[in-house]
Coordinates of N, CA and C in Angstrom, one line a residue:
X12 N 0.9 -1.5 0.1 CA -0.3 0.4 0.0 C 0.9 1.5 0.0
X13 N 0.7 2.1 -0.7 CA 1.5 3.9 -1.2 C 1.0 4.3 -0.1
X14 N 2.1 5.0 0.6 CA 1.7 5.2 1.5 C 1.9 7.6 1.5
X15 N 0.5 8.3 1.2 CA 0.8 9.5 0.7 C 1.4 10.5 1.9
X16 N 2.4 11.5 1.5 CA 3.4 12.2 2.6 C 2.0 13.3 2.7
X17 N 2.2 14.1 3.8 CA 0.9 14.5 3.7 C 1.4 16.4 5.5
X18 N 2.2 17.5 4.7 CA 2.2 18.7 5.2 C 1.6 19.7 5.5
X19 N 2.1 19.5 6.9 CA 1.1 20.1 8.2 C 0.3 21.1 7.7
X20 N -0.8 21.8 7.9 CA -1.1 22.7 7.6 C 0.1 24.2 8.1
X21 N 0.9 24.2 9.1 CA 1.2 25.1 10.0 C 2.8 24.9 10.0
X22 N 3.3 25.6 9.5 CA 4.4 25.1 8.8 C 5.3 26.5 9.4
X23 N 6.1 25.7 10.6 CA 7.5 27.0 10.2 C 9.0 26.8 9.7
X24 N 8.5 27.6 8.9 CA 9.9 28.8 7.7 C 11.1 29.5 8.5
X25 N 12.1 29.4 8.2 CA 13.3 30.1 7.7 C 13.1 30.8 7.2
X26 N 13.6 32.2 6.8 CA 13.6 32.5 5.5 C 15.8 33.4 5.9
X27 N 16.3 34.0 4.7 CA 17.5 34.0 5.2 C 18.6 34.7 3.8
X28 N 18.1 36.0 4.0 CA 18.9 36.6 3.3 C 19.9 38.2 3.7
X29 N 21.3 38.7 3.2 CA 21.6 39.1 3.4 C 21.2 40.9 3.5
X30 N 20.6 41.2 3.0 CA 19.5 42.0 3.3 C 17.8 42.3 3.2
X31 N 17.2 42.6 3.8 CA 16.4 42.6 4.1 C 15.7 44.5 4.2
X32 N 14.8 44.9 3.6 CA 14.9 45.9 4.5 C 13.2 46.3 4.5
X33 N 13.0 46.5 6.2 CA 12.0 47.2 6.7 C 11.7 48.6 7.1
X34 N 11.5 49.5 6.5 CA 11.5 50.4 7.0 C 10.0 51.1 7.6
X35 N 9.4 50.9 6.5 CA 8.1 51.4 6.7 C 7.2 50.2 5.5
X36 N 5.8 50.5 6.4 CA 4.7 49.8 5.6 C 4.8 49.8 3.9
X37 N 5.2 51.3 3.6 CA 4.8 52.2 2.1 C 6.6 51.9 1.5
X38 N 7.5 51.8 1.4 CA 8.7 51.0 2.1 C 9.1 50.2 2.1
X39 N 8.8 48.9 2.4 CA 9.6 47.6 2.1 C 9.6 47.2 0.6
X40 N 11.1 47.3 0.7 CA 11.6 46.5 -0.9 C 12.1 45.2 -0.9
X41 N 12.1 44.5 -2.0 CA 12.8 43.4 -2.1 C 11.7 42.6 -2.1
X42 N 12.1 40.9 -2.2 CA 11.2 40.0 -2.5 C 11.1 39.0 -0.6
X43 N 11.6 39.4 -0.1 CA 11.6 38.5 0.9 C 10.0 38.9 2.1
X44 N 10.7 40.2 2.8 CA 9.9 40.7 3.9 C 8.0 40.6 2.7
X45 N 7.8 40.6 2.1 CA 6.8 40.4 1.2 C 6.0 39.0 1.3
X46 N 7.6 38.5 1.2 CA 7.1 36.6 0.9 C 7.0 36.3 2.1
X47 N 7.5 36.6 3.1 CA 7.7 36.1 4.8 C 6.1 36.5 5.2
X48 N 5.2 37.7 4.8 CA 4.0 38.3 4.5 C 3.0 37.1 4.3
X49 N 3.1 37.0 3.5 CA 2.3 36.2 2.6 C 1.5 35.3 3.4
X50 N 3.5 34.4 3.8 CA 3.3 33.4 4.3 C 2.6 32.5 5.8
X51 N 2.9 34.0 6.4 CA 2.4 34.1 7.4 C 0.6 34.8 7.3
X52 N 0.7 35.1 6.6 CA -0.9 35.8 6.4 C -1.6 34.6 6.1
X53 N -1.5 33.4 5.8 CA -1.9 31.3 5.5 C -1.6 30.7 6.2
X54 N -0.8 31.4 7.5 CA -0.9 31.0 8.3 C -0.3 30.1 9.9
X55 N 1.7 30.4 8.5 CA 3.0 29.9 8.2 C 3.3 31.1 9.9
X56 N 3.9 30.2 10.7 CA 5.2 31.0 11.9 C 6.4 31.2 10.7
X57 N 7.2 32.5 11.1 CA 7.8 33.1 9.5 C 8.8 33.4 10.3
X58 N 10.5 33.1 10.3 CA 11.3 33.8 11.3 C 12.2 34.4 9.6
X59 N 12.9 35.3 9.9 CA 13.7 36.1 9.0 C 15.1 35.7 9.8
X60 N 16.0 35.3 9.3 CA 17.6 36.6 8.9 C 17.7 37.3 8.1
X61 N 18.4 38.0 8.7 CA 20.0 39.1 8.1 C 20.9 38.9 8.6
X62 N 21.7 39.6 8.5 CA 22.6 41.2 8.6 C 22.3 42.1 9.3
X63 N 21.8 43.3 8.8 CA 22.1 44.2 9.1 C 20.3 44.9 8.4
X64 N 19.9 46.2 10.1 CA 18.7 47.1 9.2 C 19.4 48.1 9.6
X65 N 18.7 49.3 8.3 CA 18.3 50.3 9.2 C 18.3 50.6 10.7
X66 N 17.3 50.1 10.2 CA 15.8 50.8 12.6 C 17.1 50.3 13.4
X67 N 18.5 49.2 12.3 CA 19.8 49.1 14.0 C 18.5 48.3 15.0
X68 N 18.2 47.5 15.0 CA 17.8 46.6 16.3 C 18.4 45.3 16.4
X69 N 18.4 44.2 16.9 CA 18.7 43.0 16.6 C 17.7 42.4 16.1
X70 N 16.6 42.7 16.7 CA 15.5 41.9 16.4 C 14.1 42.3 16.3
X71 N 14.0 42.3 15.3 CA 12.6 42.5 15.0 C 11.2 42.2 15.0
X72 N 9.9 42.1 15.6 CA 8.6 41.6 15.3 C 7.6 42.4 14.9
X73 N 6.9 42.5 13.0 CA 6.7 42.7 12.5 C 5.2 42.2 11.9
X74 N 4.1 42.0 11.9 CA 2.9 41.9 10.9 C 3.6 40.1 10.4
X75 N 3.3 39.7 12.4 CA 3.1 38.4 12.9 C 5.2 37.6 12.3
X76 N 5.8 38.6 11.7 CA 7.1 38.5 11.7 C 8.3 38.0 12.4
X77 N 9.0 37.4 12.6 CA 9.7 37.6 13.7 C 12.0 37.6 12.9
X78 N 11.9 39.4 12.7 CA 13.2 39.1 12.1 C 14.5 39.5 13.4
X79 N 16.0 38.3 12.7 CA 17.0 38.6 14.0 C 18.3 39.7 13.0
X80 N 18.6 40.5 13.4 CA 19.3 41.4 11.9 C 20.9 40.1 13.2
X81 N 21.4 39.5 12.3 CA 23.1 39.1 13.1 C 23.9 40.4 13.6
X82 N 24.2 40.8 12.9 CA 24.7 42.5 12.9 C 24.9 44.0 13.4
X83 N 24.1 43.5 13.7 CA 23.1 44.5 15.3 C 23.8 44.4 16.4
X84 N 24.6 45.3 17.0 CA 24.6 44.9 18.6 C 25.9 45.0 19.1
X85 N 26.8 44.8 18.0 CA 28.3 43.8 17.7 C 28.6 44.6 17.1
X86 N 30.1 44.4 18.1 CA 31.3 45.0 16.9 C 31.0 44.9 15.7
X87 N 31.9 45.8 14.6 CA 32.0 45.1 13.6 C 33.3 44.7 13.2
X88 N 33.2 43.9 12.9 CA 34.4 43.1 12.4 C 34.8 42.7 11.0
X89 N 36.3 43.4 10.9 CA 36.4 43.6 10.0 C 37.3 42.1 8.9
X90 N 37.4 41.6 8.2 CA 37.1 40.5 6.9 C 38.4 40.2 6.7
X91 N 39.0 39.3 6.8 CA 40.0 39.0 6.5 C 40.0 37.7 5.5
X92 N 41.3 38.0 5.0 CA 41.4 36.6 3.9 C 41.6 35.6 4.2
X93 N 41.2 34.7 4.7 CA 41.9 32.8 5.5 C 43.1 33.0 5.4
X94 N 43.4 32.6 4.3 CA 45.2 33.5 4.0 C 46.0 33.2 5.0
X95 N 45.1 35.2 4.7 CA 45.6 36.1 5.7 C 46.1 36.3 7.2
X96 N 44.6 35.0 7.6 CA 44.3 35.2 9.2 C 45.5 34.5 10.2

């Protein structure tokens, strides 16, 4: 007997992007925030991980979406080639 795969109605989704602009509803740009908002409106739990935001906050919760910005509140590290480290 062949079993069918059934996805749950509510998924926990993590989206990762280098830059996600979240300034105001009128100025949302890019793909990830509108995508996350649409998934949240359909009942999914969405988390975004990014590097930084113009709001200079390490964490934002808006439109049912939790976003973590890994570089906010941290000292800025200089990027060094592996061979030079």
